């Protein structure tokens, strides 16, 4: 009995004195001074003016110094304060937090703690031959038609991009980034973990991400499409072995990037299942998503990896901040199959918003250790491909706001107006932002054969538009949405391969069923090697059936 009492006392002692991370939110910003013209980079002021955003918005005012001091004196470790959230983040025990909650200027206190996931994956690469590596470098750009940006003189010039990641070793020395260094294109660096300007350390994930935006291999081979953009590089993450992610570092980096005039933030880091419920992925709950939405409200386009949870049955949905309603969430397609790759996270968000917004090639050739090219994969790398695309699109259309640009990128998707929770609106196409007129789409009546009978609807393709892409059916069912995604079975597929270009856009048939609450009950990708393509029981249809093939979308209401 005595031993049990001692154990109970020890548990009580350590429970009361164990430190946890907390956000302390303040009631106001009384008695603070702020001069926007002296604080912001001219680019940040111009960005605000472009969207009619106040230069003295309350979220930009500094946190009250007295409030910060009072809280700092009552905790073991003060980690920093956020203007945007009007809050401080601290390490404290329960007794200290109870005292802080009683302060008259404290609005409320929230516990904090996320586990990070860098959005690259160890999924094996189907091939690493020199032949395919060379063609993949072409395809990861041409799949977006983004080579047309360069042909028209758009390479991201005048656009400032911030990359938040885990490290950028080699960027200060590698030949692949010499063109950026030569023109002083790195406009700022900061390590928000060690509080130093040196970011050329730790793992090379951030260097690989940068190469997917602006890398040039050899003399002229572009790995990304915005080599003329300017960059801010921020370390916001500890090494994987350290466990807890520093979500406040992402927020502080966003405020720093805003102050220093960025136009685009690329984030290839995700926060998911180990510290969150799926219901938290609602676009408004996690601190990092709140920060991303605030950045967007100030005119910044936030591009985020959707995440690599697609093949993890205990999660499968996207990672924060991709759930943000103002965030351009990017999924991934497999260049061998032409559609969703197995690791790419599914939508929708917990509040049924369409996610991902768009997709890009998720298996890429990019920067590797010691300035060597290597094939790698993950939504970590589809996102920066799209971020570079966005930079060129913005350069070509400088009058657009960030929100207008986001919607235009969605509308440029090769599936638009069709969408689903694996591909969003598809892969953005550069011709939508250039003067080139897009190819005239076929009329639905000249493409589809549709037969509606008493019990079934049958959809076929006119014989002259069938092709020989053969796919094997697999079914994934995250939550209650039946996502029937077809995976190519390499050994059973006999496709004609262009000896010069093994990677090409696959013409596949997509369909979804949208219910009357405006979200999808089912979506699928189907091969078009023989008719009928689709046959459904009408009694199971209650809403809208949409299908898409060769740039044509047809919808039928039931």
XYZ file of C-alpha atoms in Angstrom:
558
model
C 0.000 0.000 0.000
C 2.869 2.327 0.868
C 4.523 1.617 -2.486
C 1.313 2.439 -4.340
C 1.052 5.744 -2.477
C 4.633 6.666 -3.429
C 3.942 5.839 -7.084
C 0.777 7.938 -7.042
C 2.640 10.884 -5.536
C 5.420 10.584 -8.128
C 2.915 10.473 -10.975
C 1.180 13.547 -9.590
C 4.499 15.386 -9.236
C 5.758 14.592 -12.718
C 2.348 15.220 -14.269
C 2.201 18.678 -12.750
C 5.782 19.495 -13.703
C 6.033 17.925 -17.162
C 6.423 20.465 -19.915
C 4.139 20.700 -22.904
C 3.900 23.163 -25.753
C 1.075 25.727 -25.634
C -0.206 28.643 -27.656
C -1.213 31.613 -25.498
C -3.659 33.898 -27.330
C -4.023 37.549 -26.326
C -7.154 39.687 -26.187
C -5.908 42.779 -28.036
C -2.999 44.786 -29.452
C -3.493 47.920 -27.427
C -0.666 50.452 -27.101
C 1.473 49.164 -29.973
C 3.030 51.240 -32.756
C 3.622 50.185 -36.350
C 4.896 51.836 -39.542
C 4.168 49.603 -42.524
C 6.495 51.471 -44.889
C 9.471 50.821 -42.608
C 8.548 47.226 -41.824
C 7.579 45.713 -45.185
C 9.660 45.137 -48.300
C 8.293 47.258 -51.191
C 7.085 44.044 -52.870
C 4.919 43.282 -49.834
C 3.377 46.745 -49.964
C 2.735 46.443 -53.708
C 1.134 43.036 -53.169
C -1.206 44.440 -50.531
C -2.127 47.385 -52.721
C -2.903 45.025 -55.607
C -5.623 43.301 -53.572
C -6.688 46.426 -51.608
C -5.439 44.950 -48.339
C -4.880 47.493 -45.519
C -1.250 48.333 -44.764
C -2.099 48.617 -41.072
C -4.208 45.493 -40.742
C -4.531 44.315 -37.156
C -2.846 40.988 -37.943
C 0.307 42.823 -39.031
C 0.635 44.907 -35.873
C 3.243 43.652 -33.381
C 2.261 41.725 -30.272
C 2.123 43.864 -27.138
C 5.595 43.786 -25.527
C 4.175 43.842 -21.997
C 2.004 40.804 -22.727
C 4.980 38.891 -24.105
C 7.124 39.828 -21.121
C 4.494 38.819 -18.562
C 4.044 35.415 -20.195
C 7.771 34.868 -20.732
C 8.470 35.463 -17.036
C 6.002 32.753 -16.042
C 7.216 29.842 -18.194
C 10.332 27.717 -18.489
C 10.836 28.429 -22.191
C 9.453 31.176 -24.401
C 9.599 30.127 -28.076
C 8.290 33.226 -29.821
C 5.235 35.238 -30.769
C 3.062 35.533 -33.862
C 1.694 38.837 -35.113
C -0.812 37.054 -37.310
C -2.327 34.996 -34.485
C -1.665 37.564 -31.731
C -0.269 34.742 -29.651
C 2.890 33.417 -28.020
C 4.115 29.831 -28.029
C 5.718 28.498 -24.857
C 6.890 25.378 -23.082
C 5.195 25.186 -19.696
C 3.749 22.846 -17.091
C 0.137 22.699 -15.949
C 0.690 24.931 -12.925
C 2.301 27.644 -15.040
C -0.474 27.483 -17.623
C -3.142 27.784 -14.939
C -1.482 30.999 -13.760
C -1.206 32.361 -17.310
C -4.869 31.672 -18.037
C -5.799 34.027 -15.185
C -3.976 37.017 -16.704
C -6.503 39.675 -17.810
C -5.019 40.054 -21.310
C -5.011 36.303 -22.083
C -7.925 35.273 -24.280
C -7.361 31.515 -24.155
C -4.653 28.838 -24.186
C -4.365 25.856 -26.537
C -2.032 22.845 -26.322
C 0.156 22.324 -29.373
C 2.089 19.485 -30.963
C 2.318 18.067 -34.453
C 4.316 15.333 -36.063
C 5.788 16.294 -39.401
C 5.956 14.298 -42.568
C 8.195 15.369 -45.417
C 6.089 14.655 -48.473
C 8.510 12.416 -50.313
C 8.183 8.667 -50.282
C 10.330 5.582 -50.323
C 8.068 3.962 -52.926
C 10.280 2.154 -55.419
C 10.865 3.738 -58.806
C 9.676 1.613 -61.715
C 12.812 2.273 -63.740
C 16.033 4.171 -63.354
C 17.456 3.670 -66.833
C 19.304 6.529 -68.509
C 16.793 6.345 -71.345
C 13.792 6.911 -69.079
C 15.618 9.425 -66.883
C 16.344 11.626 -69.873
C 12.776 11.468 -71.124
C 11.286 12.015 -67.676
C 13.124 15.341 -67.458
C 11.255 16.351 -70.596
C 7.916 14.905 -69.518
C 7.724 16.446 -66.022
C 7.667 19.850 -67.737
C 5.879 19.116 -71.004
C 3.022 17.351 -69.202
C 2.065 20.880 -68.063
C 2.864 22.311 -71.518
C 5.223 24.459 -69.460
C 7.912 24.363 -72.137
C 5.650 26.876 -73.900
C 6.236 29.355 -71.068
C 9.972 29.380 -71.777
C 9.339 29.564 -75.522
C 7.362 32.756 -74.890
C 9.986 34.264 -72.581
C 8.327 33.440 -69.245
C 10.777 31.877 -66.772
C 9.497 33.325 -63.487
C 11.360 36.636 -63.653
C 10.116 39.174 -61.124
C 8.373 36.542 -58.979
C 9.678 35.907 -55.461
C 9.198 32.374 -54.083
C 9.736 31.172 -50.505
C 10.511 27.504 -49.880
C 9.910 26.078 -46.395
C 11.734 22.815 -45.877
C 14.239 20.812 -43.833
C 17.526 21.895 -45.427
C 19.253 23.175 -48.554
C 22.772 21.687 -48.665
C 24.492 22.194 -52.003
C 22.418 25.181 -53.104
C 25.378 27.425 -52.240
C 27.802 25.338 -54.319
C 26.096 23.039 -56.826
C 26.406 23.796 -60.517
C 22.667 23.195 -60.923
C 21.950 26.432 -59.021
C 24.840 28.540 -60.344
C 22.499 30.572 -62.552
C 20.567 31.644 -59.437
C 23.660 32.528 -57.411
C 25.249 34.423 -60.325
C 22.436 36.970 -60.350
C 22.081 37.068 -56.547
C 18.735 35.305 -56.825
C 18.704 34.035 -53.229
C 17.168 37.067 -51.526
C 17.078 35.760 -47.984
C 17.733 32.699 -45.837
C 16.839 31.772 -42.288
C 16.903 28.658 -40.157
C 13.949 28.991 -37.789
C 15.144 26.022 -35.741
C 18.692 27.157 -34.925
C 17.983 30.889 -35.340
C 20.721 31.426 -37.903
C 20.924 32.491 -41.544
C 22.784 29.329 -42.569
C 20.338 27.004 -44.346
C 22.878 25.055 -46.391
C 22.848 22.063 -44.061
C 20.775 19.073 -42.935
C 18.999 16.800 -45.407
C 18.869 17.801 -49.067
C 15.087 17.596 -49.414
C 14.780 21.371 -49.800
C 17.535 21.409 -52.420
C 15.619 18.797 -54.411
C 12.435 20.856 -54.108
C 14.247 23.978 -55.359
C 15.543 22.032 -58.359
C 11.939 21.177 -59.303
C 11.204 24.904 -59.497
C 14.403 26.314 -60.939
C 17.093 23.665 -61.442
C 19.126 23.569 -64.660
C 21.087 20.412 -65.439
C 24.145 20.705 -67.642
C 24.024 23.807 -69.789
C 20.344 24.046 -70.552
C 18.122 21.165 -69.367
C 15.404 22.669 -67.182
C 14.142 20.516 -64.301
C 11.659 23.213 -63.287
C 10.178 26.061 -65.276
C 11.029 29.159 -63.195
C 14.851 29.448 -63.213
C 14.654 33.255 -63.298
C 12.554 33.598 -60.125
C 14.017 34.944 -56.870
C 14.000 32.858 -53.696
C 13.820 32.943 -49.933
C 14.915 29.696 -48.272
C 13.742 28.786 -44.777
C 14.406 25.763 -42.594
C 11.254 25.140 -40.591
C 11.729 21.503 -39.607
C 13.933 19.450 -37.333
C 15.390 16.164 -38.472
C 12.946 13.280 -38.667
C 14.454 11.605 -35.599
C 13.538 14.538 -33.369
C 9.857 13.679 -33.579
C 7.765 16.760 -32.875
C 7.460 19.153 -35.768
C 7.947 22.836 -35.176
C 4.681 24.111 -36.554
C 5.332 27.533 -35.082
C 8.480 27.718 -37.234
C 6.306 27.414 -40.363
C 4.104 30.235 -39.090
C 7.079 32.445 -38.207
C 8.605 31.703 -41.615
C 5.366 32.739 -43.326
C 5.378 36.067 -41.475
C 9.055 36.537 -42.409
C 8.350 35.672 -46.049
C 5.417 38.082 -46.153
C 7.526 40.871 -44.659
C 10.212 40.230 -47.279
C 7.863 40.475 -50.223
C 7.290 36.917 -51.459
C 4.604 36.169 -54.006
C 4.491 32.374 -53.635
C 5.163 29.982 -50.743
C 5.986 26.372 -51.568
C 5.538 23.909 -48.712
C 6.449 20.270 -49.275
C 5.893 19.382 -45.621
C 2.734 17.819 -44.263
C 1.141 17.354 -40.839
C -1.202 14.423 -40.424
C -2.250 11.410 -38.470
C 0.019 11.029 -35.456
C -1.301 14.136 -33.721
C -4.545 14.856 -35.553
C -7.957 13.460 -36.185
C -9.306 13.459 -39.714
C -11.890 15.998 -38.600
C -9.020 18.457 -38.013
C -8.395 18.552 -41.775
C -11.282 21.006 -42.210
C -9.318 23.985 -43.510
C -9.534 25.975 -40.284
C -8.274 23.950 -37.323
C -4.519 23.320 -37.432
C -2.169 26.200 -36.708
C -0.242 25.656 -39.932
C -3.434 25.792 -42.010
C -4.533 28.958 -40.233
C -1.133 30.443 -41.093
C -1.437 29.401 -44.745
C -4.907 30.939 -45.017
C -3.640 34.165 -43.446
C -0.761 34.270 -45.927
C -3.287 33.897 -48.722
C -5.406 36.719 -47.318
C -2.353 38.975 -47.703
C -2.004 38.180 -51.410
C 0.454 35.252 -51.283
C -0.208 32.115 -53.320
C 0.437 29.136 -51.023
C 1.279 25.918 -52.877
C 1.271 22.799 -50.705
C 1.933 19.121 -51.257
C -1.253 17.125 -50.782
C 0.675 14.461 -48.859
C 1.775 10.865 -49.328
C -0.919 9.098 -47.340
C -2.878 7.685 -50.272
C -1.743 4.111 -49.683
C -2.026 4.228 -45.882
C -5.401 2.777 -44.973
C -5.487 4.438 -41.547
C -5.420 7.933 -43.054
C -5.361 8.346 -46.885
C -6.485 12.000 -46.850
C -4.351 15.080 -47.437
C -1.962 16.662 -44.934
C -2.233 20.148 -43.435
C -1.865 22.852 -44.704
C -3.179 21.395 -47.983
C -6.663 21.294 -46.426
C -6.823 25.098 -46.375
C -9.579 26.500 -48.571
C -7.184 29.215 -49.790
C -4.296 26.806 -50.427
C -3.431 25.304 -53.821
C -3.093 21.626 -52.864
C -1.118 19.533 -55.354
C -1.492 15.789 -55.770
C 0.620 13.526 -57.965
C 0.218 11.446 -61.099
C 2.351 8.496 -62.127
C 4.156 9.194 -65.423
C 4.062 5.518 -66.384
C 0.294 5.120 -65.987
C -0.749 8.716 -66.607
C -3.061 9.013 -63.605
C -3.063 9.099 -59.788
C 0.008 7.520 -58.217
C -0.654 5.252 -55.270
C 0.998 7.345 -52.536
C -0.725 10.640 -53.404
C -3.236 11.627 -50.713
C -6.940 11.739 -51.458
C -9.490 14.459 -50.840
C -11.854 15.828 -49.899
C -11.099 17.927 -46.833
C -13.070 17.101 -43.705
C -15.577 19.820 -44.621
C -15.969 18.297 -48.121
C -14.004 20.948 -50.031
C -12.433 19.719 -53.264
C -8.866 18.545 -52.664
C -6.396 18.233 -54.239
C -6.960 21.265 -56.443
C -4.643 20.053 -59.219
C -1.954 17.450 -59.838
C 1.550 17.304 -61.268
C 4.034 14.583 -62.136
C 5.014 12.923 -58.846
C 7.959 10.823 -60.053
C 10.679 13.210 -61.182
C 14.327 13.701 -62.026
C 15.802 16.238 -59.622
C 18.828 17.328 -57.618
C 20.557 14.616 -55.634
C 23.439 14.569 -53.192
C 26.757 15.809 -54.617
C 25.020 17.656 -57.467
C 23.966 14.432 -59.171
C 20.643 13.887 -60.894
C 18.453 11.143 -59.504
C 14.897 9.865 -59.861
C 12.735 10.422 -56.817
C 9.044 10.581 -55.998
C 6.479 12.261 -53.783
C 3.995 15.100 -53.726
C 6.998 17.002 -52.349
C 8.075 17.299 -55.969
C 4.795 17.624 -57.843
C 4.063 20.721 -55.711
C 7.208 22.695 -56.680
C 6.650 21.819 -60.335
C 3.275 23.554 -59.987
C 4.802 26.411 -57.953
C 7.194 27.087 -60.840
C 4.261 26.863 -63.252
C 2.399 29.430 -61.124
C 5.392 31.789 -61.187
C 5.463 31.744 -64.992
C 1.689 32.118 -65.225
C 1.857 35.124 -62.893
C 4.699 36.677 -64.872
C 2.576 36.311 -68.007
C -0.502 37.755 -66.233
C 0.825 40.232 -63.630
C -2.555 41.848 -63.034
C -4.018 38.741 -61.404
C -4.510 38.521 -57.657
C -3.316 35.375 -55.909
C -6.891 34.108 -55.645
C -7.573 34.820 -59.315
C -4.365 32.995 -60.199
C -5.371 29.981 -58.094
C -8.746 29.759 -59.835
C -7.140 30.200 -63.264
C -4.709 27.376 -62.498
C -7.655 25.156 -61.572
C -9.465 26.113 -64.770
C -6.355 25.328 -66.811
C -6.405 21.733 -65.555
C -6.634 19.208 -68.376
C -9.717 17.607 -66.784
C -11.600 20.855 -66.074
C -14.555 21.187 -65.485
C -14.427 17.546 -64.422
C -12.813 16.907 -61.027
C -12.313 14.146 -58.513
C -10.629 13.542 -55.164
C -7.513 11.965 -56.661
C -6.716 14.388 -59.500
C -8.564 17.586 -58.641
C -9.014 19.384 -61.962
C -6.050 17.551 -63.449
C -2.665 18.843 -64.594
C -2.530 22.611 -65.323
C -1.809 23.563 -68.940
C 0.312 26.567 -69.896
C -1.645 27.370 -73.048
C -4.474 28.642 -70.848
C -2.207 31.536 -69.790
C -0.753 32.323 -73.195
C -2.242 33.876 -76.287
C -2.198 30.530 -78.064
C -5.737 29.350 -78.625
C -6.363 25.888 -77.141
C -7.254 23.104 -79.526
C -10.984 22.977 -80.174
C -12.513 20.157 -78.131
C -14.692 17.520 -79.717
C -18.446 17.832 -79.318
C -19.776 15.272 -76.790
C -22.199 13.843 -79.359
C -19.326 13.043 -81.728
C -17.359 11.286 -78.980
C -19.768 9.459 -76.661
C -22.459 6.859 -77.281
C -24.961 7.164 -74.425
C -27.875 4.781 -73.936
C -30.314 5.325 -71.060
C -32.735 2.481 -70.465
C -35.218 1.808 -67.706
C -32.688 0.364 -65.261
C -29.229 1.186 -66.624
C -27.149 3.848 -68.317
C -24.426 2.715 -70.698
C -21.634 4.955 -71.968
C -19.371 4.040 -74.848
C -16.758 5.724 -77.016
C -17.098 5.921 -80.766
C -14.788 3.315 -82.265
C -12.446 5.785 -83.943
C -11.566 7.274 -80.520
C -10.854 4.050 -78.656
C -7.226 3.371 -77.776
C -5.194 0.422 -76.554
C -4.384 1.588 -73.010
C -5.278 -1.419 -70.869
C -5.622 -0.978 -67.117
C -6.257 -3.382 -64.281
C -8.876 -2.420 -61.698
C -8.099 -1.878 -58.038
C -10.416 -0.278 -55.508
C -9.549 2.021 -52.624
C -12.261 3.052 -50.179
C -11.128 5.854 -47.859
C -13.977 6.517 -45.442
C -17.273 6.171 -47.316
C -16.103 7.319 -50.736
C -15.537 4.533 -53.258
C -12.424 5.632 -55.122
C -11.859 3.087 -57.869
C -8.389 3.873 -59.121
C -6.915 1.711 -61.843
C -3.257 0.764 -61.471
C -1.233 -0.271 -64.483
C 0.084 -3.839 -64.236
C 3.397 -3.518 -66.032
C 3.915 -7.151 -66.967
C 0.413 -7.495 -68.425
C 0.419 -4.331 -70.508
C 1.538 -4.341 -74.103
C 1.581 -0.689 -75.124
C 3.331 0.818 -78.111
C 6.290 2.779 -76.717
C 7.745 5.717 -78.592
C 11.453 4.928 -78.780
C 12.282 8.611 -78.392
C 9.681 9.455 -75.738
C 8.521 6.595 -73.480
C 6.443 9.025 -71.403
C 3.320 10.456 -72.964
C -0.082 11.697 -71.875
C -2.536 8.790 -71.606
C -6.078 9.294 -72.848
C -8.241 7.711 -70.147
C -11.917 7.865 -69.224
C -12.786 9.526 -65.897
C -16.159 9.565 -64.204
C -17.693 10.547 -60.894
C -21.077 10.563 -59.193
C -21.860 13.766 -57.297
C -24.693 13.620 -54.774
C -27.220 16.351 -54.057
C -25.053 17.648 -51.201
C -22.421 18.511 -53.846
C -19.699 16.043 -52.944
C -18.650 12.817 -54.601
C -19.942 9.381 -53.668
C -17.796 7.623 -56.252
C -15.113 8.360 -58.815
C -13.062 6.239 -61.138
C -10.558 6.027 -63.973
C -11.367 3.527 -66.717
C -9.414 2.221 -69.695
C -10.880 2.793 -73.152
C -9.708 -0.254 -75.073
C -13.190 -1.679 -75.634
C -16.875 -0.782 -75.314
C -18.928 -0.332 -73.264
C -16.768 1.924 -71.137
C -19.265 2.384 -68.329
C -22.510 0.744 -67.241
C -24.340 1.845 -64.087
C -27.625 1.007 -62.394
C -29.856 4.060 -62.507
C -31.415 3.247 -59.135
C -28.002 3.928 -57.548
C -27.735 7.373 -59.134
C -29.084 10.289 -57.133
C -27.428 13.480 -58.276
C -25.087 14.124 -61.209
C -23.034 11.721 -63.309
C -20.054 13.370 -65.007
C -17.528 11.766 -67.281
C -14.502 13.071 -69.143
C -12.459 11.862 -72.099
C -10.095 13.618 -74.526
C -10.800 17.068 -73.098
C -14.585 16.670 -73.210
C -16.780 16.621 -70.097
C -20.401 15.487 -70.183
C -22.851 15.597 -67.291
C -26.229 13.944 -66.818
C -28.579 14.756 -63.947
C -30.699 12.111 -62.240
